[in-house]
Amino acid sequence: MRYSALRLLKEGLTGHRGWTPAWRDADPKAHYDVVIVGGGGHGLATAHYLATVYGVRRIAVLEKGWIGGGNVGRNTTIVRSNYLLDGNIPFYEFSMKLWEGLEQDLNYNAMVSQRGVLNLCHTDAQRDAYRRRGNAMRLHGVDAELLDADGVRALAPFLDFENARFPIKGGLLQRRGGTVRHDAVAWGYARSADRHGVDIVQNCEVTRFRIEGGRVTGVETTRGFVACGKVGVAVAGNSGRVMAMAGLRLPIESHVLQAFVSEGLKPVLPGVITFGAGHFYVSQSDKGGLVFGGDIDGYNSYAQRGNLPVVEDVAEGGMALMPLIGRARLLRMWGGVMDMSMDGSPIIDVTPVEGLCFNGGWCYGGFKATPASGYAFAHLLATGAPHPTATAYRLDRFRHGRMIDEKGAGAQPNLH
Ligand SMILES: Cc1cc2nc3c(=O)[nH]c(=O)nc-3n(C[C@H](O)[C@H](O)[C@H](O)COP(=O)(O)OP(=O)(O)OC[C@H]3O[C@@H](n4cnc5c(N)ncnc54)[C@H](O)[C@@H]3O)c2cc1C
């Protein structure tokens, strides 16, 4: 079924009886050309582009829980392409361009809202670093504006500009950045993939890879064996566990990242604002809640819930940036399991097991990458070669020292 204003009008006048489920609840078949493990944003986007761009026909997405139950439905919805390094900028800008056409491509309202992302600076050195980053972005044709304190004040007058420790000196603004409704992204990709014949199989955990003569021939699941030509793994926080089933040890650690939402307030935030003197970022949802987050919990975990020290740290960051947040009541908080790579950048690559490809290491930033990641992973699965925008995301960069150390923070996930 195609969604349109006319369809909405017709259904509105006829009691909304004509709507059909957005995707089929498929049972696994005995054989597929490509099996995607993980029905998060990246797995579903991969299936969509495999079917629509690369013409692959028999595809299944196997998800151990339900669509949208992982990080894709748990993130703070921020999208941007304000990166510094050559390995990253073209990839994230490709993603931004895909976001800009996503709703037409999927025929689905994902609430793409380009409200701007503003990174604040609090020292002269930090302003220099932002100037450098903004220049690198503009050299790649990405929009970037350096604002002084008055420029920031015009956008967000309620911030604590004269804070004794962290005075606001300006900020780097990407106006095309913003937010996208996260679960709608999962549903939109699922619906489109399903319309192109992809089987989306929920409650189907992959428990083992069948590997014969160095080549993957299928996956064992809680719903039986599924044979296939190729397997693409996109399981985010479960990357280490799943790839260990193929005998691979990844340069990835799993950590919890928490997020928070306040009660609904009148519109106060123009877009996304990030604090430059601590780890705190905030935007306002369409329902009015302030959606915010900060650091990962420092210890390794596979639990989708975090602990109080980070809650305190995030609250301190919020209070230092915008004291008005102290008057708002917290409505909900939750956690997701992050696949933290050792240089803060992702991996989209083949593996030593023939036919087995891996997508992961997204750290804090995998949501904004969803369209480009799916596109590049589909390209890799279909052609065996990396997509032109993802040539730097090879697994062997850790062996050869060609890290993409975007934050310059070194091999410590809790510093990325
Ligand atoms: C609190 C929080 C805030 C965030 N904020 C942002 C943000 O503002 N901007 C941004 O760009 N990024 C953000 N991120 C990061 C982003 O959400 C992730 O990097 C991205 O969603 C990961 O990819 P995914 O959507 O495919 O993951 P997921 O949705 O987690 O998908 C992986 C799926 O694999 C499934 N799976 C695991 N093991 C198996 C198995 N054995 N068999 C079958 N299925 C399996 C899981 O059930 C899961 O559904 C945030 C993350 C969190 C947790």
PDB file of C-alpha atoms and ligand atoms in Angstrom, residues 37-43 62-66 68-79 204-207 234-238 242 245 257-259 281 334-339 362-370, ligand 1:
ATOM      1  CA  VAL A  37      21.709 -10.673  11.122  1.00  0.00           C
ATOM      2  CA  GLY A  38      20.152  -7.866  13.189  1.00  0.00           C
ATOM      3  CA  GLY A  39      16.946  -5.955  12.485  1.00  0.00           C
ATOM      4  CA  GLY A  40      18.183  -2.584  13.721  1.00  0.00           C
ATOM      5  CA  GLY A  41      18.433   0.512  11.562  1.00  0.00           C
ATOM      6  CA  HIS A  42      21.599  -0.670   9.820  1.00  0.00           C
ATOM      7  CA  GLY A  43      20.348  -4.189   9.073  1.00  0.00           C
ATOM      8  CA  LEU A  62      16.818 -12.123  11.154  1.00  0.00           C
ATOM      9  CA  GLU A  63      16.126 -10.237  14.389  1.00  0.00           C
ATOM     10  CA  LYS A  64      16.336 -11.865  17.801  1.00  0.00           C
ATOM     11  CA  GLY A  65      13.799  -9.481  19.363  1.00  0.00           C
ATOM     12  CA  TRP A  66      11.485  -7.075  17.601  1.00  0.00           C
ATOM     13  CA  GLY A  68      13.163  -1.171  16.603  1.00  0.00           C
ATOM     14  CA  GLY A  69      13.872  -2.749  20.003  1.00  0.00           C
ATOM     15  CA  GLY A  70      17.625  -2.094  19.845  1.00  0.00           C
ATOM     16  CA  ASN A  71      19.619   1.110  19.627  1.00  0.00           C
ATOM     17  CA  VAL A  72      17.727   2.349  16.579  1.00  0.00           C
ATOM     18  CA  GLY A  73      14.726   2.969  18.848  1.00  0.00           C
ATOM     19  CA  ARG A  74      16.783   4.120  21.837  1.00  0.00           C
ATOM     20  CA  ASN A  75      19.002   6.889  20.534  1.00  0.00           C
ATOM     21  CA  THR A  76      18.665  10.661  20.956  1.00  0.00           C
ATOM     22  CA  THR A  77      17.809  11.011  17.228  1.00  0.00           C
ATOM     23  CA  ILE A  78      20.599  13.436  16.281  1.00  0.00           C
ATOM     24  CA  VAL A  79      21.825  13.494  12.675  1.00  0.00           C
ATOM     25  CA  CYS A 204      14.708 -15.332  15.467  1.00  0.00           C
ATOM     26  CA  GLU A 205      18.114 -15.306  17.168  1.00  0.00           C
ATOM     27  CA  VAL A 206      21.187 -16.418  15.238  1.00  0.00           C
ATOM     28  CA  THR A 207      23.025 -18.832  17.526  1.00  0.00           C
ATOM     29  CA  ALA A 234      24.807  -5.675  11.813  1.00  0.00           C
ATOM     30  CA  VAL A 235      24.107  -6.322  15.492  1.00  0.00           C
ATOM     31  CA  ALA A 236      25.559  -3.124  17.082  1.00  0.00           C
ATOM     32  CA  GLY A 237      26.198  -3.749  20.814  1.00  0.00           C
ATOM     33  CA  ASN A 238      26.196  -7.518  20.289  1.00  0.00           C
ATOM     34  CA  VAL A 242      28.056 -12.625  17.437  1.00  0.00           C
ATOM     35  CA  MET A 245      30.683 -17.372  16.914  1.00  0.00           C
ATOM     36  CA  LEU A 257      24.768   4.630  26.831  1.00  0.00           C
ATOM     37  CA  GLN A 258      21.852   6.216  28.655  1.00  0.00           C
ATOM     38  CA  ALA A 259      19.367   8.812  27.423  1.00  0.00           C
ATOM     39  CA  TYR A 281      23.766  17.161  24.262  1.00  0.00           C
ATOM     40  CA  TRP A 334      16.746   4.217  29.256  1.00  0.00           C
ATOM     41  CA  GLY A 335      19.923   2.617  27.940  1.00  0.00           C
ATOM     42  CA  GLY A 336      21.266   0.923  24.828  1.00  0.00           C
ATOM     43  CA  VAL A 337      24.335  -1.229  24.252  1.00  0.00           C
ATOM     44  CA  MET A 338      26.997   0.573  22.220  1.00  0.00           C
ATOM     45  CA  ASP A 339      29.626  -1.065  20.027  1.00  0.00           C
ATOM     46  CA  TRP A 362      29.333   2.726  15.564  1.00  0.00           C
ATOM     47  CA  CYS A 363      30.036   4.101  19.033  1.00  0.00           C
ATOM     48  CA  TYR A 364      27.872   7.117  19.897  1.00  0.00           C
ATOM     49  CA  GLY A 365      27.107   7.992  16.313  1.00  0.00           C
ATOM     50  CA  GLY A 366      25.523   5.160  14.395  1.00  0.00           C
ATOM     51  CA  PHE A 367      22.029   6.550  14.029  1.00  0.00           C
ATOM     52  CA  LYS A 368      23.063   9.417  11.777  1.00  0.00           C
ATOM     53  CA  ALA A 369      25.009   6.886   9.719  1.00  0.00           C
ATOM     54  CA  THR A 370      22.029   4.561   9.191  1.00  0.00           C
TER      55      THR A 370
HETATM   56  C1  LIG B   1      20.993   6.170  24.355  1.00  0.00           C
HETATM   57  C2  LIG B   1      21.570   6.253  22.983  1.00  0.00           C
HETATM   58  C3  LIG B   1      21.643   7.473  22.319  1.00  0.00           C
HETATM   59  C4  LIG B   1      22.182   7.554  21.027  1.00  0.00           C
HETATM   60  N1  LIG B   1      22.118   8.746  20.381  1.00  0.00           N
HETATM   61  C5  LIG B   1      22.548   8.825  19.082  1.00  0.00           C
HETATM   62  C6  LIG B   1      22.379  10.038  18.355  1.00  0.00           C
HETATM   63  O1  LIG B   1      21.788  11.008  18.842  1.00  0.00           O
HETATM   64  N2  LIG B   1      22.845  10.086  17.080  1.00  0.00           N
HETATM   65  C7  LIG B   1      23.480   9.022  16.500  1.00  0.00           C
HETATM   66  O2  LIG B   1      23.913   9.145  15.368  1.00  0.00           O
HETATM   67  N3  LIG B   1      23.606   7.828  17.163  1.00  0.00           N
HETATM   68  C8  LIG B   1      23.150   7.710  18.438  1.00  0.00           C
HETATM   69  N4  LIG B   1      23.246   6.514  19.111  1.00  0.00           N
HETATM   70  C9  LIG B   1      23.893   5.382  18.459  1.00  0.00           C
HETATM   71  C10 LIG B   1      22.980   4.640  17.515  1.00  0.00           C
HETATM   72  O3  LIG B   1      21.709   4.458  18.061  1.00  0.00           O
HETATM   73  C11 LIG B   1      23.610   3.278  17.181  1.00  0.00           C
HETATM   74  O4  LIG B   1      24.957   3.434  16.809  1.00  0.00           O
HETATM   75  C12 LIG B   1      22.881   2.578  16.019  1.00  0.00           C
HETATM   76  O5  LIG B   1      21.486   2.616  16.208  1.00  0.00           O
HETATM   77  C13 LIG B   1      23.373   1.125  15.944  1.00  0.00           C
HETATM   78  O6  LIG B   1      22.904   0.455  14.805  1.00  0.00           O
HETATM   79  P1  LIG B   1      21.497  -0.340  14.709  1.00  0.00           P
HETATM   80  O7  LIG B   1      20.420   0.661  14.593  1.00  0.00           O
HETATM   81  O8  LIG B   1      21.573  -1.306  13.607  1.00  0.00           O
HETATM   82  O9  LIG B   1      21.494  -1.064  16.107  1.00  0.00           O
HETATM   83  P2  LIG B   1      20.319  -1.891  16.852  1.00  0.00           P
HETATM   84  O10 LIG B   1      18.998  -1.200  16.702  1.00  0.00           O
HETATM   85  O11 LIG B   1      20.796  -2.149  18.238  1.00  0.00           O
HETATM   86  O12 LIG B   1      20.257  -3.202  15.981  1.00  0.00           O
HETATM   87  C14 LIG B   1      20.991  -4.378  16.218  1.00  0.00           C
HETATM   88  C15 LIG B   1      19.987  -5.509  16.300  1.00  0.00           C
HETATM   89  O13 LIG B   1      20.671  -6.757  16.282  1.00  0.00           O
HETATM   90  C16 LIG B   1      19.881  -7.659  17.025  1.00  0.00           C
HETATM   91  N5  LIG B   1      20.691  -8.828  17.364  1.00  0.00           N
HETATM   92  C17 LIG B   1      21.729  -8.901  18.229  1.00  0.00           C
HETATM   93  N6  LIG B   1      22.214 -10.148  18.287  1.00  0.00           N
HETATM   94  C18 LIG B   1      21.464 -10.909  17.442  1.00  0.00           C
HETATM   95  C19 LIG B   1      21.474 -12.281  17.065  1.00  0.00           C
HETATM   96  N7  LIG B   1      22.355 -13.138  17.584  1.00  0.00           N
HETATM   97  N8  LIG B   1      20.549 -12.715  16.160  1.00  0.00           N
HETATM   98  C20 LIG B   1      19.652 -11.858  15.626  1.00  0.00           C
HETATM   99  N9  LIG B   1      19.592 -10.551  15.951  1.00  0.00           N
HETATM  100  C21 LIG B   1      20.495 -10.077  16.838  1.00  0.00           C
HETATM  101  C22 LIG B   1      19.459  -6.831  18.219  1.00  0.00           C
HETATM  102  O14 LIG B   1      18.330  -7.392  18.869  1.00  0.00           O
HETATM  103  C23 LIG B   1      19.171  -5.483  17.581  1.00  0.00           C
HETATM  104  O15 LIG B   1      17.807  -5.294  17.266  1.00  0.00           O
HETATM  105  C24 LIG B   1      22.706   6.385  20.401  1.00  0.00           C
HETATM  106  C25 LIG B   1      22.624   5.166  21.059  1.00  0.00           C
HETATM  107  C26 LIG B   1      22.056   5.084  22.331  1.00  0.00           C
HETATM  108  C27 LIG B   1      21.958   3.759  23.023  1.00  0.00           C
END
